[in-house]
Amino acid sequence: MADSTLEQVAPIDAENGTSVNGTKIPATPEGMAIAYGSLFLMAIVPIFIGSFRSVTFHKEQKDSGEKPETMTHKDAAMFPIIASCALFGIYIVFKIFSKEYINLLLTAYFFLLGVLALTHIVGPIISKLIPSSFPNKDYHLILTQGKGDKKEDLMNYEFDRKDLVSLGLCAVFGVWYLWKKHWIANNLFGLAFSINGVELLSLNRVSTGCILLGGLFIYDIFWVFGTNVMVTVAKSFEAPIKLVFPQDLLQHGLAANNFAMLGLGDIVIPGIFIALLLRYDVSLKRNSNLYFYAGFVAYCLGLGTTIFIMHFFKHAQPALLYLVPACLGIPTALALVKGDIKSMFSYEDHAEQPTKEETSKTK
């Protein structure tokens, strides 16, 4: 479960894996500025890229007639409860079992996911760089179950040799992550997860997004301020579910180890709502992505506020405490001013098409 918090992480001694002298070494103002600025950029870039990719992805779905899996109001309301159970379950597991063995399993799992996620992002770029003389061939994997009318596809995947080259190159970064657990490799996977999440996860309606963000607003506050569960899991979970950046980069270079971190939940959850605003903008056909940029600026303001508060109080912050009011409030207020509030809340990415029976009843 991707955590949702912004925090500073104690430096780890390279020889014994413990905090140096049991306390956190203060970072320099320059080091903190670089770390916070880098986390800020690494948070907003996936939202921007993923949002525009989501427009293309949804258009391709509509053109192909594929019916996407979307989140209902009930799903959105239940998500914070399910997330809380998952988070507390992971916390209990870390308390009962050895952290090393658990993270070994998690590392293998996220290695596979990370390689696939990174391939999905950089694969098209690598394919364009491969010369036309490359001996390319197409492949098609199909796995079905059942017979006759009950036959259905479990897997239907087309790829070529260029895709295999991309997969191999991304696997190199995966091996680097397995071997060194370097923060750069962690961030590459984290950024890939974030872009894929914003692109592929779907909120069908603005009202669904309001319910989801509102529930996670309470979830984040409770688990960060009310307990030590979120912070404990974030520190124990050795997987690319967070972006990290060293505050002692100037002193120790790439071997730096005094990290500030941002959970991927603070990127993906607001990001899928901002992507929905972009798709709403596209549906208006006004040649200006007004609500997307309003939501994007709101995210920037909310994240900046989170960083400032964390730095001022020297305490981990539930980022959604600041992100949710900004991302919901500013676009909604703008819609009220522009007279688009009814249109915004009635918009659906994939509206249900009426059946023939329903159409005949309305005549």
Coordinates of N, CA and C in Angstrom, one line a residue, residues 203-296:
L203 N -11.0 7.7 -12.7 CA -12.1 8.2 -12.0 C -13.1 8.7 -13.1
N204 N -14.3 8.2 -13.0 CA -15.3 8.4 -14.1 C -16.0 9.8 -13.9
R205 N -16.2 10.2 -12.7 CA -16.9 11.4 -12.4 C -16.2 12.2 -11.3
V206 N -16.4 13.5 -11.4 CA -15.8 14.5 -10.4 C -16.3 14.2 -9.0
S207 N -17.6 13.9 -8.9 CA -18.2 13.6 -7.6 C -17.5 12.4 -7.0
T208 N -17.2 11.4 -7.8 CA -16.5 10.2 -7.3 C -15.1 10.6 -6.7
G209 N -14.4 11.5 -7.5 CA -13.1 12.0 -7.0 C -13.2 12.8 -5.7
C210 N -14.3 13.6 -5.5 CA -14.5 14.3 -4.3 C -14.7 13.4 -3.1
I211 N -15.5 12.3 -3.3 CA -15.7 11.3 -2.2 C -14.4 10.6 -1.9
L212 N -13.6 10.2 -2.9 CA -12.3 9.5 -2.7 C -11.3 10.4 -1.9
L213 N -11.1 11.6 -2.4 CA -10.2 12.5 -1.8 C -10.6 12.9 -0.4
G214 N -11.9 13.1 -0.2 CA -12.4 13.5 1.1 C -12.2 12.4 2.1
G215 N -12.4 11.1 1.7 CA -12.1 10.0 2.6 C -10.7 9.8 2.9
L216 N -9.8 10.0 1.9 CA -8.4 9.9 2.2 C -7.8 11.1 2.9
F217 N -8.5 12.2 2.9 CA -8.1 13.4 3.7 C -8.2 13.0 5.2
I218 N -9.3 12.3 5.6 CA -9.4 11.8 7.0 C -8.4 10.7 7.3
Y219 N -8.3 9.8 6.3 CA -7.4 8.6 6.5 C -6.0 9.1 6.7
D220 N -5.5 10.1 6.0 CA -4.1 10.5 6.1 C -3.9 11.2 7.4
I221 N -4.8 12.1 7.8 CA -4.6 12.8 9.1 C -4.6 11.8 10.3
F222 N -5.5 10.8 10.3 CA -5.5 9.9 11.4 C -4.3 9.0 11.5
W223 N -3.8 8.5 10.3 CA -2.7 7.6 10.4 C -1.3 8.3 10.6
V224 N -1.2 9.5 10.3 CA 0.0 10.3 10.5 C 0.0 10.9 11.9
F225 N -1.0 11.7 12.2 CA -1.1 12.4 13.5 C -1.6 11.5 14.6
G226 N -2.5 10.6 14.3 CA -3.1 9.8 15.4 C -2.3 8.6 15.9
T227 N -1.5 8.1 15.0 CA -0.7 6.9 15.3 C 0.7 7.1 14.7
N228 N 1.6 6.1 15.0 CA 2.9 6.1 14.3 C 2.9 5.0 13.2
V229 N 1.8 4.5 12.8 CA 1.7 3.4 11.9 C 2.2 3.8 10.5
M230 N 1.7 4.9 10.0 CA 2.1 5.3 8.6 C 3.6 5.6 8.5
V231 N 4.2 6.3 9.5 CA 5.6 6.6 9.4 C 6.4 5.3 9.6
T232 N 6.0 4.4 10.5 CA 6.7 3.2 10.7 C 6.7 2.3 9.5
V233 N 5.6 2.2 8.8 CA 5.5 1.4 7.6 C 6.4 2.0 6.5
A234 N 6.3 3.3 6.4 CA 7.1 4.0 5.3 C 8.6 3.8 5.5
K235 N 9.0 3.8 6.7 CA 10.5 3.6 7.0 C 10.9 2.1 6.8
S236 N 10.0 1.2 7.2 CA 10.3 -0.2 7.1 C 10.1 -0.8 5.7
F237 N 9.2 -0.2 4.9 CA 8.9 -0.8 3.6 C 10.0 -0.5 2.6
E238 N 10.8 -1.4 2.3 CA 11.9 -1.2 1.4 C 11.4 -1.5 0.0
A239 N 10.7 -0.6 -0.6 CA 10.1 -0.8 -1.9 C 9.9 0.6 -2.5
P240 N 9.9 0.7 -3.9 CA 9.7 2.0 -4.5 C 8.3 2.5 -4.5
I241 N 7.7 2.6 -3.2 CA 6.4 3.2 -3.0 C 6.5 4.6 -2.5
K242 N 7.7 5.2 -2.6 CA 8.0 6.6 -2.2 C 9.1 7.1 -3.0
L243 N 9.1 8.4 -3.2 CA 10.2 9.1 -3.8 C 11.1 9.6 -2.7
V244 N 12.4 9.5 -2.8 CA 13.4 10.0 -1.8 C 14.4 10.8 -2.5
F245 N 14.9 11.8 -1.7 CA 16.1 12.6 -2.2 C 16.9 13.0 -1.0
P246 N 18.2 12.8 -1.1 CA 19.1 13.1 0.0 C 19.3 14.6 0.3
Q247 N 19.3 14.9 1.6 CA 19.5 16.3 2.0 C 21.0 16.6 2.2
D248 N 21.9 15.5 2.1 CA 23.3 15.7 2.3 C 24.0 15.4 0.9
L249 N 23.3 15.6 -0.2 CA 23.9 15.4 -1.5 C 25.2 16.2 -1.7
L250 N 25.2 17.4 -1.3 CA 26.4 18.3 -1.5 C 27.6 17.8 -0.7
Q251 N 27.3 17.1 0.5 CA 28.4 16.6 1.3 C 28.9 15.3 0.8
H252 N 28.0 14.4 0.4 CA 28.4 13.0 0.2 C 28.1 12.5 -1.3
G253 N 27.6 13.4 -2.1 CA 27.4 13.0 -3.5 C 26.3 11.9 -3.6
L254 N 26.5 11.0 -4.5 CA 25.5 9.9 -4.8 C 25.5 8.9 -3.6
A255 N 26.4 9.0 -2.7 CA 26.4 8.1 -1.6 C 25.7 8.7 -0.4
A256 N 25.0 9.8 -0.6 CA 24.3 10.5 0.5 C 23.2 9.6 1.0
N257 N 22.9 9.8 2.3 CA 21.9 8.8 2.9 C 20.9 9.5 3.9
N258 N 20.9 10.8 4.0 CA 20.0 11.5 4.8 C 18.8 12.0 4.0
F259 N 17.7 11.2 4.0 CA 16.7 11.4 2.9 C 15.5 12.1 3.5
A260 N 14.9 12.9 2.6 CA 13.5 13.3 2.7 C 12.7 12.5 1.7
M261 N 11.4 12.2 2.1 CA 10.7 11.3 1.2 C 9.2 11.8 1.0
L262 N 8.6 11.3 -0.1 CA 7.3 11.7 -0.4 C 6.6 10.4 -0.9
G263 N 5.5 10.0 -0.2 CA 4.8 8.8 -0.6 C 4.1 8.9 -2.0
L264 N 4.1 7.8 -2.8 CA 3.5 7.9 -4.1 C 2.0 8.2 -4.0
G265 N 1.4 7.8 -2.9 CA -0.1 8.1 -2.7 C -0.3 9.6 -2.8
D266 N 0.6 10.4 -2.4 CA 0.5 11.9 -2.5 C 0.6 12.4 -3.9
I267 N 1.0 11.6 -4.8 CA 1.1 12.0 -6.2 C 0.0 11.4 -7.0
V268 N -0.2 10.1 -6.9 CA -1.2 9.4 -7.7 C -2.6 9.7 -7.4
I269 N -3.0 9.8 -6.1 CA -4.4 10.1 -5.7 C -4.8 11.4 -6.2
P270 N -4.1 12.5 -5.9 CA -4.5 13.8 -6.5 C -4.4 13.8 -8.0
G271 N -3.4 13.1 -8.5 CA -3.1 13.1 -9.9 C -4.2 12.5 -10.8
I272 N -4.9 11.5 -10.3 CA -5.9 10.9 -11.1 C -7.1 11.9 -11.1
F273 N -7.3 12.7 -10.1 CA -8.4 13.7 -10.1 C -8.0 14.8 -11.1
I274 N -6.8 15.2 -11.1 CA -6.3 16.3 -12.0 C -6.4 15.8 -13.4
A275 N -6.1 14.5 -13.7 CA -6.2 14.0 -15.0 C -7.7 14.0 -15.5
L276 N -8.6 13.7 -14.5 CA -10.0 13.8 -14.9 C -10.4 15.2 -15.3
L277 N -9.9 16.2 -14.6 CA -10.2 17.6 -14.9 C -9.7 17.9 -16.4
L278 N -8.5 17.3 -16.7 CA -8.0 17.6 -18.1 C -9.0 16.9 -19.1
R279 N -9.4 15.7 -18.8 CA -10.4 15.1 -19.8 C -11.7 15.8 -19.8
Y280 N -12.1 16.4 -18.7 CA -13.3 17.3 -18.7 C -13.0 18.5 -19.6
D281 N -11.8 19.1 -19.5 CA -11.5 20.3 -20.3 C -11.6 19.9 -21.8
V282 N -11.0 18.7 -22.2 CA -11.0 18.3 -23.6 C -12.5 18.1 -24.0
S283 N -13.4 17.6 -23.2 CA -14.8 17.5 -23.6 C -15.5 18.8 -23.8
L284 N -15.0 19.9 -23.2 CA -15.6 21.2 -23.4 C -15.2 21.8 -24.7
K285 N -14.1 21.4 -25.3 CA -13.6 21.8 -26.6 C -13.5 23.3 -26.7
R286 N -12.9 23.9 -25.6 CA -12.7 25.3 -25.6 C -11.2 25.8 -25.9
N287 N -10.4 24.8 -26.3 CA -9.0 25.1 -26.6 C -8.2 25.7 -25.5
S288 N -8.7 25.5 -24.3 CA -7.9 25.9 -23.1 C -8.2 24.9 -22.0
N289 N -7.1 24.4 -21.4 CA -7.3 23.4 -20.3 C -7.3 24.1 -19.0
L290 N -8.4 24.9 -18.8 CA -8.5 25.8 -17.7 C -8.5 25.1 -16.4
Y291 N -9.4 24.1 -16.3 CA -9.6 23.4 -15.0 C -8.4 22.5 -14.7
F292 N -7.8 21.9 -15.7 CA -6.6 21.1 -15.5 C -5.5 22.0 -14.9
Y293 N -5.2 23.2 -15.5 CA -4.2 24.0 -15.0 C -4.5 24.6 -13.6
A294 N -5.8 24.8 -13.3 CA -6.3 25.2 -12.0 C -6.0 24.1 -11.0
G295 N -6.3 22.9 -11.3 CA -6.0 21.8 -10.4 C -4.5 21.5 -10.2
F296 N -3.7 21.7 -11.3 CA -2.3 21.5 -11.3 C -1.6 22.6 -10.4

